[in-house]
XYZ file of C-alpha atoms in Angstrom:
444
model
C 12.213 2.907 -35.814
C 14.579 2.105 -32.957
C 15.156 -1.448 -31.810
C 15.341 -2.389 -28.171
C 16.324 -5.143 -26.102
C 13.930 -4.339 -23.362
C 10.879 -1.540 -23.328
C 10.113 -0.803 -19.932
C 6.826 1.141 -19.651
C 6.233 2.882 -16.138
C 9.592 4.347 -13.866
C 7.644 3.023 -10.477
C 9.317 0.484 -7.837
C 8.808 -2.548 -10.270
C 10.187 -0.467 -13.504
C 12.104 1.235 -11.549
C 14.150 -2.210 -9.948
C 13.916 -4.044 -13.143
C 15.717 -0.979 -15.334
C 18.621 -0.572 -12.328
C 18.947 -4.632 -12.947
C 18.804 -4.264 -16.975
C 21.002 -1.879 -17.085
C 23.967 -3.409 -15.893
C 23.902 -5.945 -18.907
C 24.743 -4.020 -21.892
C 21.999 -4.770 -23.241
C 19.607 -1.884 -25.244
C 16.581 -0.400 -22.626
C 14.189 2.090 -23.479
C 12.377 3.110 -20.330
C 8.948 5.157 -20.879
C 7.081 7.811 -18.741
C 4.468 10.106 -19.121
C 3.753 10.642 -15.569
C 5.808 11.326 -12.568
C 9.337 9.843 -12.780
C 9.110 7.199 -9.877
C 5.731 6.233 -9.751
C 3.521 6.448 -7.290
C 5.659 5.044 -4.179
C 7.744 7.786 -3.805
C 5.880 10.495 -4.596
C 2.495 10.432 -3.649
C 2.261 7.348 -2.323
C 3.758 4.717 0.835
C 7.493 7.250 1.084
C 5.994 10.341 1.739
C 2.430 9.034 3.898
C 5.061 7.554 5.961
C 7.428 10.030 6.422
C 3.645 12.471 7.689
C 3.098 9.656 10.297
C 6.551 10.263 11.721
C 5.140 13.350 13.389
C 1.011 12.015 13.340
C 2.120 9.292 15.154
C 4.288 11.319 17.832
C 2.144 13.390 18.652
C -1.177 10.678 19.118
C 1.490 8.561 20.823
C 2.053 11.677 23.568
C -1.417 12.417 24.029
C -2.274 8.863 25.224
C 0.510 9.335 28.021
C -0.508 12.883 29.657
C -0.962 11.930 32.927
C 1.245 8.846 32.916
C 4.349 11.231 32.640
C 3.896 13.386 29.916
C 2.643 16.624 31.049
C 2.167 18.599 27.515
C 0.883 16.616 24.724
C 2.137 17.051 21.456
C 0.220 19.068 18.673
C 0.351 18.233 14.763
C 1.345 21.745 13.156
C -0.459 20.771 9.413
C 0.717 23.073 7.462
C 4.440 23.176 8.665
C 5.114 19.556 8.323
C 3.136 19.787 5.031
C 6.548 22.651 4.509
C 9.272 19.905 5.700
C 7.340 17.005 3.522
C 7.548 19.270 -0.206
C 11.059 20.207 0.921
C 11.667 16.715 0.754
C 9.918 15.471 -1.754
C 9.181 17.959 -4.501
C 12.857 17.434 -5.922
C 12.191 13.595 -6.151
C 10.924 13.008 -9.750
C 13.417 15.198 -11.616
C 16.159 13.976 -9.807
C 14.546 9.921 -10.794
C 14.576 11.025 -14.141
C 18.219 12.279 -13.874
C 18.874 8.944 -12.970
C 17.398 6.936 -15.803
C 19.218 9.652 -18.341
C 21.877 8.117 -16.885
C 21.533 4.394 -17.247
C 19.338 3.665 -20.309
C 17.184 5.452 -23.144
C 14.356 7.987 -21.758
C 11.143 8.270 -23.864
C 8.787 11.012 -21.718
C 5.234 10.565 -22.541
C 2.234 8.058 -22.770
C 3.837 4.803 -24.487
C 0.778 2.965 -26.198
C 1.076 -0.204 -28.444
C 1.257 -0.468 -31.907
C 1.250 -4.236 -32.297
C 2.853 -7.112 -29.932
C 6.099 -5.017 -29.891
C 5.491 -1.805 -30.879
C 5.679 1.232 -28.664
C 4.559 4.725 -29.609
C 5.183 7.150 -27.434
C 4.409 11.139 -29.038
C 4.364 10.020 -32.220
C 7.786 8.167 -32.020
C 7.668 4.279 -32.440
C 9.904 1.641 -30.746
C 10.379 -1.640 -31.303
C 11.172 -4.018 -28.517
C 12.387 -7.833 -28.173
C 10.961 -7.661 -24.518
C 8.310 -5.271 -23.347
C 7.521 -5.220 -19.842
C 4.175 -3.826 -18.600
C 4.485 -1.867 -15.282
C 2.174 1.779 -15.231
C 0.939 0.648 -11.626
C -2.342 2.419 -10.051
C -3.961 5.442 -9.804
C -6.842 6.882 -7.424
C -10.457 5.903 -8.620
C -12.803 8.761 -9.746
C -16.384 8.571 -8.654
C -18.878 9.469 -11.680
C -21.142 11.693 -9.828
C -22.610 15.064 -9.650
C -20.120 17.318 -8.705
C -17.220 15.468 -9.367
C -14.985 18.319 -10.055
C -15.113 19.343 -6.674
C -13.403 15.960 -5.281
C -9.733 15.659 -3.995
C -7.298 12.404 -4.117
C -4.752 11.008 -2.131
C -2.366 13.362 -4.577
C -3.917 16.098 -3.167
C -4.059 15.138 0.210
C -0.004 14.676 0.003
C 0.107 17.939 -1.175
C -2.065 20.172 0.829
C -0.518 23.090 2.360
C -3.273 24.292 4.179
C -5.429 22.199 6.954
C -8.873 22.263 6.170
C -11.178 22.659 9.379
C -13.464 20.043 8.022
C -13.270 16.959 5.603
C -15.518 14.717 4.230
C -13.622 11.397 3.209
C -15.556 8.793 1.134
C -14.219 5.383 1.360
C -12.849 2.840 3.753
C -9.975 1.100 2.521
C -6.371 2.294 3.984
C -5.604 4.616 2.057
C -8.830 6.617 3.621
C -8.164 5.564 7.257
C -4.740 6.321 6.833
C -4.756 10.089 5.713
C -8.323 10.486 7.571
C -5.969 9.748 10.858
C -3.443 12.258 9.944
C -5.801 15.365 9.269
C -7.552 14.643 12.305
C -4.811 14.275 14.418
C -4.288 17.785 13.111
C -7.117 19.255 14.205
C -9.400 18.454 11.321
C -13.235 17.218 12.257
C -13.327 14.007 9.912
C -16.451 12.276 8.193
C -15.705 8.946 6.784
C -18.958 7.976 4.266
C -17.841 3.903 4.192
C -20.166 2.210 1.716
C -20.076 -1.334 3.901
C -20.404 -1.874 7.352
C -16.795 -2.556 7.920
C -13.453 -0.535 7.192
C -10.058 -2.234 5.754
C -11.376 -5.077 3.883
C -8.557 -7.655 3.803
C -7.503 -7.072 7.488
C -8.788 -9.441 10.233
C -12.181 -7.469 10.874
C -11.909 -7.604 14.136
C -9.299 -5.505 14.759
C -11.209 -3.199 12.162
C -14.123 -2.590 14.343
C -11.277 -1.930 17.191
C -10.133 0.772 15.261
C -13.102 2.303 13.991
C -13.942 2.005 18.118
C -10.260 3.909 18.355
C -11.116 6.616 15.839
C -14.277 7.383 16.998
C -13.283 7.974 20.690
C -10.549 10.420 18.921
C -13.050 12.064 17.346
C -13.825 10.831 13.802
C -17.094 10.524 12.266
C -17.997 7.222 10.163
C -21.364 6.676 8.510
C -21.445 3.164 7.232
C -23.614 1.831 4.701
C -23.421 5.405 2.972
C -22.326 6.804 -0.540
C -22.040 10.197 -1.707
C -24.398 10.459 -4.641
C -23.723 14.169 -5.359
C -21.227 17.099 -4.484
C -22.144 20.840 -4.581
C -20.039 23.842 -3.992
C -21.870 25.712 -1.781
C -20.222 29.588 -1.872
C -16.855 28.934 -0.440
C -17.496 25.516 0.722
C -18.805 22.154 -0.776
C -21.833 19.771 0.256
C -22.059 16.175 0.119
C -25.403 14.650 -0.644
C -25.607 10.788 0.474
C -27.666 7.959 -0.953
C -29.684 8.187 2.210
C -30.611 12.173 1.647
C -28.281 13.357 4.398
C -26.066 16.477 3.177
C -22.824 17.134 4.780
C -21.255 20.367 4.331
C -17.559 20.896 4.171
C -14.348 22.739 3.287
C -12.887 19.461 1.124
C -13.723 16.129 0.021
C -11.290 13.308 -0.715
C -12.317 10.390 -3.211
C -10.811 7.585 -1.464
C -12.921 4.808 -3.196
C -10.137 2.685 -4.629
C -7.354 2.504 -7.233
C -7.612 1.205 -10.685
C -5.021 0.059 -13.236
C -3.314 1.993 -15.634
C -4.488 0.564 -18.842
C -6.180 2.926 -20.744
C -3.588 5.032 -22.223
C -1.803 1.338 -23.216
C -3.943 0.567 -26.137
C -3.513 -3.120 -25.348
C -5.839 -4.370 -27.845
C -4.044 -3.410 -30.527
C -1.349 -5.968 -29.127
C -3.795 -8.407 -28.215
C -3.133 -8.427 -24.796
C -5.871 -9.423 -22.309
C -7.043 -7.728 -19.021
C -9.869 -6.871 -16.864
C -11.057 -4.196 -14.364
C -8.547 -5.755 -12.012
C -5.288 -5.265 -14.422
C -3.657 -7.137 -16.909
C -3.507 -10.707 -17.061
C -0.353 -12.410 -16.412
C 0.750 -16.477 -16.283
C 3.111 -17.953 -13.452
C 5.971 -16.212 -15.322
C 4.468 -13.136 -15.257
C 4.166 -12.709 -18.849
C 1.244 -11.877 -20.318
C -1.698 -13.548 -23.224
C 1.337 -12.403 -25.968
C 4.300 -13.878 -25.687
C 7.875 -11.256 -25.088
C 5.616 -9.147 -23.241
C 5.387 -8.649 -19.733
C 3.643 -7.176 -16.304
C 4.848 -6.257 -13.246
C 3.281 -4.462 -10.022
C 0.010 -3.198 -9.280
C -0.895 -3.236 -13.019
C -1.251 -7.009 -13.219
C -4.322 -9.113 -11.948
C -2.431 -10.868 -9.765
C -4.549 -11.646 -6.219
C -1.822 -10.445 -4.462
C -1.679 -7.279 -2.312
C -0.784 -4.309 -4.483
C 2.409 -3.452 -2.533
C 5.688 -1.806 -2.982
C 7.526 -4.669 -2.038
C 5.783 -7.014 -4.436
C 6.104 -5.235 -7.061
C 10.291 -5.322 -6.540
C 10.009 -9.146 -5.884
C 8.137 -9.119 -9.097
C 10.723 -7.103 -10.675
C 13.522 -9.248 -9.370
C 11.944 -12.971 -10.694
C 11.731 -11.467 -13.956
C 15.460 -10.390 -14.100
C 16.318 -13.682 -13.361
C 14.028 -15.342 -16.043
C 15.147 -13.120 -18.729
C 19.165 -12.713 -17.981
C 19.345 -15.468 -15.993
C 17.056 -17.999 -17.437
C 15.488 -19.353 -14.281
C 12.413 -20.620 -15.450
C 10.734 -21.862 -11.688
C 7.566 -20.455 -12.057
C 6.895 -17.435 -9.305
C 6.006 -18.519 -5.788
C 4.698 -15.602 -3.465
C 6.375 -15.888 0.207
C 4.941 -14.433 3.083
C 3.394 -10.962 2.680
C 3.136 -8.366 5.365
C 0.936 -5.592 5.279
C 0.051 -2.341 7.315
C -2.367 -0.268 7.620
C -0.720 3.483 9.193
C -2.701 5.037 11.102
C -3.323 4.773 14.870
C -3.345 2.520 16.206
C -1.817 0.545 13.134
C -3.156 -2.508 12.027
C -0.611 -5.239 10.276
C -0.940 -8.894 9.039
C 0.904 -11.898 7.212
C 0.113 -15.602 6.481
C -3.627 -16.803 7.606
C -6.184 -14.093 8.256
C -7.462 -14.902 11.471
C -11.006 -14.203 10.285
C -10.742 -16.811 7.499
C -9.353 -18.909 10.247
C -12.039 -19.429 12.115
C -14.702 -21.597 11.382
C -11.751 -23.746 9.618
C -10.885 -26.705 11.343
C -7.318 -26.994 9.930
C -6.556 -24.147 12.212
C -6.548 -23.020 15.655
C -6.804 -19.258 16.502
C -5.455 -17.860 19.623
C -5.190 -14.289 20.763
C -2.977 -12.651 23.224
C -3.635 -9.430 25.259
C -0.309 -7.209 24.818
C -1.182 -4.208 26.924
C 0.415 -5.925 29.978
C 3.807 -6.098 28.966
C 6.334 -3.341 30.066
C 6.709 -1.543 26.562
C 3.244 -1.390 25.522
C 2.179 -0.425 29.435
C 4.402 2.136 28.974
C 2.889 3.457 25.798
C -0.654 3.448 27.704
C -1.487 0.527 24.253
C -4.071 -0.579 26.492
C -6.014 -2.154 23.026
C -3.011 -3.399 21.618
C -3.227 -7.137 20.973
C -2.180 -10.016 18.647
C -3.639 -13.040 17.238
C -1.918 -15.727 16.077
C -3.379 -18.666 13.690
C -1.709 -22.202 13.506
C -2.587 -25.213 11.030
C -2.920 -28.664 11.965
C 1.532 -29.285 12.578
C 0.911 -26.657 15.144
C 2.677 -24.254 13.039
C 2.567 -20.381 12.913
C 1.259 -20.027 9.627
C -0.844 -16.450 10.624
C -0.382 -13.384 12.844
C -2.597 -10.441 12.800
C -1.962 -7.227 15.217
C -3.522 -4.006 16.416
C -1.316 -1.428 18.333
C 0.685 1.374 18.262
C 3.621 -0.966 16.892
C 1.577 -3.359 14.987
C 3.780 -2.920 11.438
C 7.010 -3.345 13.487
C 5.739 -6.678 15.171
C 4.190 -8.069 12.695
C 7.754 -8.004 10.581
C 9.168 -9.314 13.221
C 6.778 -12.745 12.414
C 7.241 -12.361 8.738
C 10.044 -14.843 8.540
C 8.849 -16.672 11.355
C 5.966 -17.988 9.128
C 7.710 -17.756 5.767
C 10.619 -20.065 6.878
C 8.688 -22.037 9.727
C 11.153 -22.632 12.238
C 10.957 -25.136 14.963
C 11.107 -23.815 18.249
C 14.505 -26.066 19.282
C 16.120 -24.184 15.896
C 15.059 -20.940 16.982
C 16.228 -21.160 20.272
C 19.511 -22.638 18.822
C 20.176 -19.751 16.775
C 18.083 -16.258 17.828
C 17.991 -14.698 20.735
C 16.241 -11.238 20.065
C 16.462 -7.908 22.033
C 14.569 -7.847 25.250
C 11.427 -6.584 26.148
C 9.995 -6.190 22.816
C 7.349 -8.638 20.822
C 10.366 -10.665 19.071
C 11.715 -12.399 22.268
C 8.240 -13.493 22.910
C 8.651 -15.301 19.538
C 9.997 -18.347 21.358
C 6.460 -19.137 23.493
C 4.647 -18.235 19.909
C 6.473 -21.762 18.705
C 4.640 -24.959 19.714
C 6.811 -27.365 17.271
């Protein structure tokens, strides 16, 4: 049996950052995957959804302007940018793996414990001084009828050919988002939400504004439904819901959630606690046995299950186990998007939560009358900003075309909590654009 320094089990952004940092110690790292090399960021995840809403977003952008100077809208071609995106992105987790073979020990397959720091992976077992935890997410399956007839977001990254119709069943962002992009296609879109809201997490208001958004493009949603059932139904499929109605379709995507990868681990044998939400970590991310580690969207961790947590993650353990920094971890500021369009984005204080809470004072401001949003035709764009008692910016919450870019522009704002004096002193952003309004957002 092989001895390691560090046993890294999962290649995505938090593996992926923490073996790059581990490997320039010397020290012995055995990194083990028996999925795709890179997790699910860059391959079927935030990279290539992204890189689709490059063109989505174009063309929905030039259809809101004919007749305010753009004479011939733009049209989403499915199936070739479907082309460009595999061109792309196909080559991605070979060329990953290439890159591990060249800084540490590669183990390909499904590493499950043995004990508190034993890894066996095919048969092979590998002892490690420090095993750290990070097989992220994966799409939820509904257990229904039928089942075998259901796509995922995989799929949906993947699908070369536009279906005329699609049934999506779920509401979080990962629905919205890809829901936006086959419709902007051409697709007629059914969205089955099991609530009576979409994006859970996101000020709600600005939910219903998109939902309002969506709809007037087009889209379908049926809240308060379920799919209890799927059929194939000769070359297409039905969808039964829980209230009787049947929808029937050319493809349905299962867009009901992720769920950790922890079944494969065989973390009892290690004595390693977790729940339906991930595994279990403390402040220093380590988990119930001690050497061994979590990081990213495979922890518990109430934090949003992003791309750039995970590497922040990654990068506070580095430091505790190299460095010996032993701070416990302290979140910053968080932003977070939802990509469709319009695009919703957040950080700090929900504005919902905000409220009824007298420590806080919301106020919202009506973008659409500034120059560059006018000039969009964002007529719906708006932001809402939340401050505590010190009259600081401690929230911001946006809908609009731009919402993600804004929003970042905040991030810091909030995180570091400038007084208006010092930010006057020292920035003085490009103008017109949301971040030289920054300045009249200050009220210390």
């Amino acid at each position: 049996m092989k001895n390691y320094d560090y046993i890294i089990l999962g290649t995505g952004p938090a593996g992926y950052k923490l073996a790059q940092l581990l490997a320039k110690t010397g020290k012995s790292l055995l990194a083990v995957e028996g999925g795709l090399f890179g997790g699910t960021c860059p391959n079927v995840g935030c990279e290539p959804k992204i890189f689709l809403s490059g063109a989505v977003h174009t063309a929905l952008a030039s259809q809101q302007l004919v007749g305010r100077g753009i004479a011939q809208p733009a049209q989403v071609d499915w199936d070739q940018l479907m082309t460009v995106k595999k061109a792309r992105f196909d080559s991605w987790p070979a060329e990953t793996k290439a890159i591990y073979e060249k800084m540490c020990d590669v183990a390909v397959g499904y590493g499950e414990f043995v004990d508190a720091h034993t890894i066996q992976v095919n048969g092979h077992q590998y002892h490690g001084t420090h095993i750290i935890i990070a097989t992220g997410h994966r799409p939820h399956r509904l257990d229904i009828p039928g089942k075998e007839y259901l796509h995922d977001s995989t799929d949906v990254l993947s699908l070369s050919h536009r279906p005329d119709h699609a049934v999506f069943i779920g509401g979080g962002y990962v629905a919205i988002e890809l829901a936006t992009f086959l419709a902007a296609a051409g697709t007629k879109v059914d969205l089955l939400i099991r609530s009576d809201r979409i994006l859970r997490g996101f000020y709600g208001k600005y939910a219903q504004e998109m939902v309002d958004q969506l709809t007037a493009r087009g889209l379908t949603f049926h809240f308060q439904t379920t799919a209890s059932a799927v059929a194939k139904t000769g070359e297409r499929v039905t969808v039964t819901t829980n209230h009787g109605e049947q929808l029937t379709t050319d493809y349905v995507v299962d867009a009901s959630g992720r769920v950790p990868n922890v079944e494969k681990l065989q973390l009892a044998a290690a004595g390693i606690k977790y729940s339906r939400r991930g595994i279990d970590v403390d402040d220093h991310l380590q988990t119930s046995v001690a050497g061994v580690y979590a990081i990213g969207d495979i922890t518990s961790q109430p934090v949003p299950k992003l791309t750039t947590v995970a590497e922040l993650e990654a990068d506070y353990l580095y430091r505790q186990l190299v460095k010996g920094d032993q701070e416990p971890l302290r979140y910053p500021t968080i932003g977070t998007a939802a990509f469709a369009f319009p695009e919703i984005a957040q950080a700090g204080v929900n504005p919902e939560e905000a409220a009824d809470d007298s420590r806080y004072q919301v106020v919202e401001h009506d973008l659409s009358f500034g120059s560059f949003y006018a000039g969009l035709n964002e007529q719906g764009a708006k932001l809402t900003v939340v401050y505590d008692r010190d009259q600081r910016l401690v929230g911001a919450s946006e809908i609009g075309a731009t919402a993600a870019d804004d929003i970042n522009n905040l991030v810091p704002v909030i995180g570091l909590q400038p007084s208006s004096r010092e930010w006057q002193r020292k920035v003085l952003p490009a103008y017109p654009a949301l971040a030289d309004k920054v300045f009249g957002l200050l009220k210390q």
